[in-house]
Short mmCIF file of C-alpha atoms and ligand atoms in Angstrom, two decimals:
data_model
loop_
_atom_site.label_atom_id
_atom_site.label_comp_id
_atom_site.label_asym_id
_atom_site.label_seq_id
_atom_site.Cartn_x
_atom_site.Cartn_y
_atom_site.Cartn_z
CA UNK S 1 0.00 0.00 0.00
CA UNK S 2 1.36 3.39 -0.87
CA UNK S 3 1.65 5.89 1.36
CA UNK S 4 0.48 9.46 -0.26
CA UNK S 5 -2.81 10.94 0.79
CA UNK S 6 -2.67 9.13 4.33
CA UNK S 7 -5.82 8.81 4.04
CA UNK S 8 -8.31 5.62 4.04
CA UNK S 9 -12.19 5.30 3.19
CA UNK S 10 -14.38 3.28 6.26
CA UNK S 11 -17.01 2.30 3.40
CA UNK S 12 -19.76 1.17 6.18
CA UNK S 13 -22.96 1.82 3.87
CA UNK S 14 -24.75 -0.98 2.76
CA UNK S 15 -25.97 0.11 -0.67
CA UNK S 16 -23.83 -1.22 -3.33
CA UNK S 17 -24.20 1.08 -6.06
CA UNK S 18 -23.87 4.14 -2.71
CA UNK S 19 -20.59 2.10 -2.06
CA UNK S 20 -19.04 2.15 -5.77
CA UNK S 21 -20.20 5.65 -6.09
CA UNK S 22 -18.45 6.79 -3.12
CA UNK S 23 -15.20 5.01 -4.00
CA UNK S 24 -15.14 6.76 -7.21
CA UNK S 25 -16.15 10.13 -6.09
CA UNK S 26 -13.43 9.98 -3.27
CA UNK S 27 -10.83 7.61 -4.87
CA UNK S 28 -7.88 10.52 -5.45
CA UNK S 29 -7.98 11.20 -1.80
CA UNK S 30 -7.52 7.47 -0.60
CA UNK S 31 -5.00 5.16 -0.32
CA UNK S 32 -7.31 2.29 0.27
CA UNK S 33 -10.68 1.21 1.17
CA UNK S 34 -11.77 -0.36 4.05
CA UNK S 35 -14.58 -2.56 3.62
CA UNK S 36 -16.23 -4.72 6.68
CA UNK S 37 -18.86 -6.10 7.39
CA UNK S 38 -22.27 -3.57 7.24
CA UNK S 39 -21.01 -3.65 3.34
CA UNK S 40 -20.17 -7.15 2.84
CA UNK S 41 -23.17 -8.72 4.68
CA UNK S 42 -25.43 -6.69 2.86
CA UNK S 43 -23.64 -7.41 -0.99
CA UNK S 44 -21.83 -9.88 -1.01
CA UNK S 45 -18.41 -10.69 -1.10
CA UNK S 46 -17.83 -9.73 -4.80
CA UNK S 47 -18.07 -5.64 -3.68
CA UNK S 48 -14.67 -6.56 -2.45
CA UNK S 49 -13.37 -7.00 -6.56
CA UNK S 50 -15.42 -4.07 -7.65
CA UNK S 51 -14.44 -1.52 -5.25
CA UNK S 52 -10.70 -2.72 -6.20
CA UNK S 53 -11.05 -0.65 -9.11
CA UNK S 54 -10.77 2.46 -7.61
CA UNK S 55 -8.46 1.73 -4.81
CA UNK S 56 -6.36 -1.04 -2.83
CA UNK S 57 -9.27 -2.99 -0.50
CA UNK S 58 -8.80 -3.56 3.34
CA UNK S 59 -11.04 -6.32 4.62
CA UNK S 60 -12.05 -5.38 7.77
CA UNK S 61 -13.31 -9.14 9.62
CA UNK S 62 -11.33 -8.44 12.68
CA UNK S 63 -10.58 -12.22 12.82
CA UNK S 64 -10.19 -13.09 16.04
CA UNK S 65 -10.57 -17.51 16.20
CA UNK S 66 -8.21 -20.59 16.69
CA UNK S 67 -5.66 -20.61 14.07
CA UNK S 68 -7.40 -23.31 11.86
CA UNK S 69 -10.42 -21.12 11.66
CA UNK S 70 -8.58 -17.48 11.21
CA UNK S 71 -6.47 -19.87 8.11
CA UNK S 72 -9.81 -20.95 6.54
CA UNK S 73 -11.10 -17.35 6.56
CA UNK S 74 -7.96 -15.40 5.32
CA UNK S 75 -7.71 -17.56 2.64
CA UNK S 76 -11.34 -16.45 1.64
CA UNK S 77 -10.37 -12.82 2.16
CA UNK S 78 -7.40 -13.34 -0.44
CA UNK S 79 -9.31 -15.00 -2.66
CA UNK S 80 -11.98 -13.00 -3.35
CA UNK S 81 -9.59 -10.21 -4.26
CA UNK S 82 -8.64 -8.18 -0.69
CA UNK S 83 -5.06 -6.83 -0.47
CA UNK S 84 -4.78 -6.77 3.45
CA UNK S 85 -6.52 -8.38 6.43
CA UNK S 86 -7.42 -6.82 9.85
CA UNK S 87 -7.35 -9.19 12.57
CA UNK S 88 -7.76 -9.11 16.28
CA UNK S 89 -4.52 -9.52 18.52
CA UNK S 90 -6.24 -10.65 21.37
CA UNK S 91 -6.82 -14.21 20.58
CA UNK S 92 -2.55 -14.82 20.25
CA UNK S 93 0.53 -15.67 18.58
CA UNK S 94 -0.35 -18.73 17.38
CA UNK S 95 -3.59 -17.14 15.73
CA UNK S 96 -1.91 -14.29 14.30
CA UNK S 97 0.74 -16.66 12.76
CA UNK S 98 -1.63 -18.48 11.26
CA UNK S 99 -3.11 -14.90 9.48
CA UNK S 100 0.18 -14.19 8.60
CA UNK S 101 1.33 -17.61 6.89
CA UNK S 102 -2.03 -17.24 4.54
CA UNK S 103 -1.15 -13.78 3.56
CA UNK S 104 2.54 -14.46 2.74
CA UNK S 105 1.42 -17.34 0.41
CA UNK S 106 -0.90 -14.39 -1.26
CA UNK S 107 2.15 -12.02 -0.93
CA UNK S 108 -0.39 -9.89 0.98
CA UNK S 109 -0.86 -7.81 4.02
CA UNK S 110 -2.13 -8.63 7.97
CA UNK S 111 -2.98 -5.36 9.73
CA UNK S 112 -3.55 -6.02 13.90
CA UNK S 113 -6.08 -4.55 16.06
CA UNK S 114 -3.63 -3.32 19.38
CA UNK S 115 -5.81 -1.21 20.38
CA UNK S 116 -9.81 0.05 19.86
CA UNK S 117 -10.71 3.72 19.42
CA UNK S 118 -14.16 3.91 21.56
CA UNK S 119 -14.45 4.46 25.08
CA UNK S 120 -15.10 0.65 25.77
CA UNK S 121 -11.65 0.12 23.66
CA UNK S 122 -9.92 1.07 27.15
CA UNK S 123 -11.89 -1.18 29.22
CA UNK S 124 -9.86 -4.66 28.29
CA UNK S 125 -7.98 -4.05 25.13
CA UNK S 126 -6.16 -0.76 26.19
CA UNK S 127 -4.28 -2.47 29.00
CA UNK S 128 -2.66 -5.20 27.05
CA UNK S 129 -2.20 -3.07 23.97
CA UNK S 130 1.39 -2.62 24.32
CA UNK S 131 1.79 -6.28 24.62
CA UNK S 132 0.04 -6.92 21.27
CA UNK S 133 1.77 -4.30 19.49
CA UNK S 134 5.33 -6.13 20.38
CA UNK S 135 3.79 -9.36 19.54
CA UNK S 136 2.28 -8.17 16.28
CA UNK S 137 5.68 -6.64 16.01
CA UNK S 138 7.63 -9.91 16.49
CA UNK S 139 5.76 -11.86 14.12
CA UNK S 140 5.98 -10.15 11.45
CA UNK S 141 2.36 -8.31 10.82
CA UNK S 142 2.57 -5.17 8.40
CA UNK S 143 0.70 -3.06 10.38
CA UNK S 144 -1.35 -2.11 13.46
CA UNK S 145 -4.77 -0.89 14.50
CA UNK S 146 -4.35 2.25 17.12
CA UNK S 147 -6.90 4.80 17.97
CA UNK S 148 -7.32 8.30 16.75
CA UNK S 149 -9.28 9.38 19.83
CA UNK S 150 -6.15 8.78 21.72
CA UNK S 151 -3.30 10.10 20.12
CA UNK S 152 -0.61 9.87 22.98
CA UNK S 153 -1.43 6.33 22.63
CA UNK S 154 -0.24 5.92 19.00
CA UNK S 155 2.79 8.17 19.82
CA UNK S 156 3.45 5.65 22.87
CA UNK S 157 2.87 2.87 20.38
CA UNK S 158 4.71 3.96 17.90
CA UNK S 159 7.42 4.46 20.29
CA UNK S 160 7.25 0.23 20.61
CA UNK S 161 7.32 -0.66 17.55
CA UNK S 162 9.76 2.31 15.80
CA UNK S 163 9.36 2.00 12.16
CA UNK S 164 9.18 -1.64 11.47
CA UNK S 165 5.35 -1.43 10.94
CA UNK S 166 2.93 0.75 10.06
CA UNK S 167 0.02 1.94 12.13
CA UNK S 168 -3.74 2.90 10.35
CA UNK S 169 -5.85 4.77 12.75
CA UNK S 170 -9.39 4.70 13.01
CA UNK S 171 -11.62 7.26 14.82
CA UNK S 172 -11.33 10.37 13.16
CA UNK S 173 -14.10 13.14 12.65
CA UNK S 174 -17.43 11.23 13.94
CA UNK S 175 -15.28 9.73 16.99
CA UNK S 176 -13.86 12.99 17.88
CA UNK S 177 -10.31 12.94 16.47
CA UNK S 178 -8.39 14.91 14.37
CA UNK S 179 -6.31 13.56 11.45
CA UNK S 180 -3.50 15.92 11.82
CA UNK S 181 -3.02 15.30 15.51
CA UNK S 182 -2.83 11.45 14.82
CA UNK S 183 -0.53 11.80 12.05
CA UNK S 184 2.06 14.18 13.82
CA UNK S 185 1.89 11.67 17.09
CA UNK S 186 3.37 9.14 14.39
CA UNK S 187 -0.08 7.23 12.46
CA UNK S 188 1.01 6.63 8.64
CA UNK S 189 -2.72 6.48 7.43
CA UNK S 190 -6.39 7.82 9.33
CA UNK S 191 -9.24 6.12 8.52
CA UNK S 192 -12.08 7.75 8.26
CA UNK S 193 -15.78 6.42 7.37
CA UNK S 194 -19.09 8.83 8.40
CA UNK S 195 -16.97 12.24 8.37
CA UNK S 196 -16.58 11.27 4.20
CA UNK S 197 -19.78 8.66 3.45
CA UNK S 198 -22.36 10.40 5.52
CA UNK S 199 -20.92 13.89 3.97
CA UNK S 200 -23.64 15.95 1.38
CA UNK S 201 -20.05 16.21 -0.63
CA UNK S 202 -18.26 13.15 0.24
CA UNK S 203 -15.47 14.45 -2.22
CA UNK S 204 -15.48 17.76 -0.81
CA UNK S 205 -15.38 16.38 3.11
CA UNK S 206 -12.38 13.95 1.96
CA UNK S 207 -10.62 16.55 0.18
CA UNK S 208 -10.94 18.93 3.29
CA UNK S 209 -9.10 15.80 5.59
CA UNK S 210 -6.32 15.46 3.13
CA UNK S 211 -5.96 19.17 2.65
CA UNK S 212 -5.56 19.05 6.71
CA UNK S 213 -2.77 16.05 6.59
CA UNK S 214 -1.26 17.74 3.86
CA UNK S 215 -0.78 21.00 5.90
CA UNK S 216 0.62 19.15 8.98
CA UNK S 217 3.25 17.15 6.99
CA UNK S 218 4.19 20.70 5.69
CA UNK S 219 4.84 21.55 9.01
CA UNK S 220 2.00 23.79 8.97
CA UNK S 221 -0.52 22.23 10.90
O1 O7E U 301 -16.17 6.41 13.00
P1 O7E U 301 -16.09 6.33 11.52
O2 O7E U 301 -17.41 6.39 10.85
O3 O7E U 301 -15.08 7.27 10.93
O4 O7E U 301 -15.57 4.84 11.16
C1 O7E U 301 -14.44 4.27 11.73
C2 O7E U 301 -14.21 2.91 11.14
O5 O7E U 301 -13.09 2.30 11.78
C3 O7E U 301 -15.36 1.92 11.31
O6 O7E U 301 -15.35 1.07 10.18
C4 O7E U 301 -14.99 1.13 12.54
O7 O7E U 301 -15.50 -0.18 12.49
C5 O7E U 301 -13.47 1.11 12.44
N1 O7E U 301 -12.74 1.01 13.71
C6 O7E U 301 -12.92 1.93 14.70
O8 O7E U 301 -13.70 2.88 14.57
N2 O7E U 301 -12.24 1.79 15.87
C7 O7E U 301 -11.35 0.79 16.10
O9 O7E U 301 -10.75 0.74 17.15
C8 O7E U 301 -11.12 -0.14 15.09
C9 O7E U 301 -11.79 0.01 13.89
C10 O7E U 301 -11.38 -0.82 12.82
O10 O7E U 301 -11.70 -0.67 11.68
O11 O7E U 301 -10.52 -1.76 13.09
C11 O7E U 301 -9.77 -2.08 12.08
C12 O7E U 301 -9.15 -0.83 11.43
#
């Protein structure tokens, strides 16, 4: 995935045509598309090869099962056209291996939740966040999950894991966070879903976030 607007599309509508409008509309202000499960559940796994027209596809399934299971499912992610996987750290090493196996025969990418962005996200997962980030870290995962609502905790967790992976962070605009402070405490990419979908303009409302990333990697933020 290549790292220019810093910028990726939460497509959580559940209209298809809504869906491949959007992506086109917004498509020069994304990296990628995230696409989970309001979207897939409502059209079927095959919006995942559409929408790859416009921009590399995310699969959001936060797989989080035994390591047979999470196998059998990331294979279905890969097949049916997705260029990264989000799974759940919680669940282990041995799970997350067997993520990260599957998408090295695909030559593609496992992105791992460390950390969630609402206020039940510091409940049980903020505590052993750290701990999943080094694991994630150690095994080899491309990237992690940490929340835009609480930027000293992606500068802290960026601070684990230096620069061998990259961090997407969820929560922006609707949740209450702001995609320049998230990308100055260290996030390579915000993802952002109602701020853009729910927009009247959703290409006005993305270009507005990536005119607001661009300013702060100026140094003028
Ligand atoms: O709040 P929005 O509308 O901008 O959407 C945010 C999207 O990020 C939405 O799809 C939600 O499911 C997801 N998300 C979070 O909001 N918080 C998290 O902690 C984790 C995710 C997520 O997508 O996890 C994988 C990136």
């Amino acid at each position: 995935m290549e790292r220019k607007t810093r910028m990726i599309l939460a497509l959580d509508v559940s209209d298809r045509e809504e869906a491949l409008k959007i992506a086109e509309d917004v498509s020069e202000f994304v990296d990628a598309i995230k696409v989970g499960y309001p979207l897939v559940l409502a059209t079927g796994l095959e919006i995942i090869r559409e929408l790859a027209e416009f921009a590399p596809i995310i699969a959001d399934f936060k797989v989080a099962d035994i390591p047979n299971t999470n196998r059998l499912i990331c294979k279905q992610v890969f097949e049916a056209g997705a260029d990264a996987v989000i799974v759940q750290g919680f669940t282990g090493r041995d799970s997350l291996d067997a993520c990260i196996e599957v998408a090295s025969e695909y030559r593609r990418d496992v992105f791992v939740v460390s950390e969630m962005s609402h206020p039940g996200g510091a409940e049980f997962l903020q505590p052993v966040g750290e701990a999943i980030a080094r694991m994630a870290s150690e095994a080899g995962a491309f990237g992690l999950v940490a929340p835009a609502t609480r930027p000293e905790r992606v500068k802290k967790i960026r601070k684990i894991i230096g620069d061998k992976l990259t961090i997407i962070s969820p929560g922006v605009g609707a949740q209450g966070g702001r995609a320049s402070d998230v990308i100055a405490a260290g996030a390579d990419w915000v993802i952002v879903g109602r701020s853009i979908y729910k927009a009247e303009l959703p290409k006005e409302a993305a270009s507005e976030i990536a005119a607001e990333i661009e300013a702060e990697l100026r140094g003028e933020g």
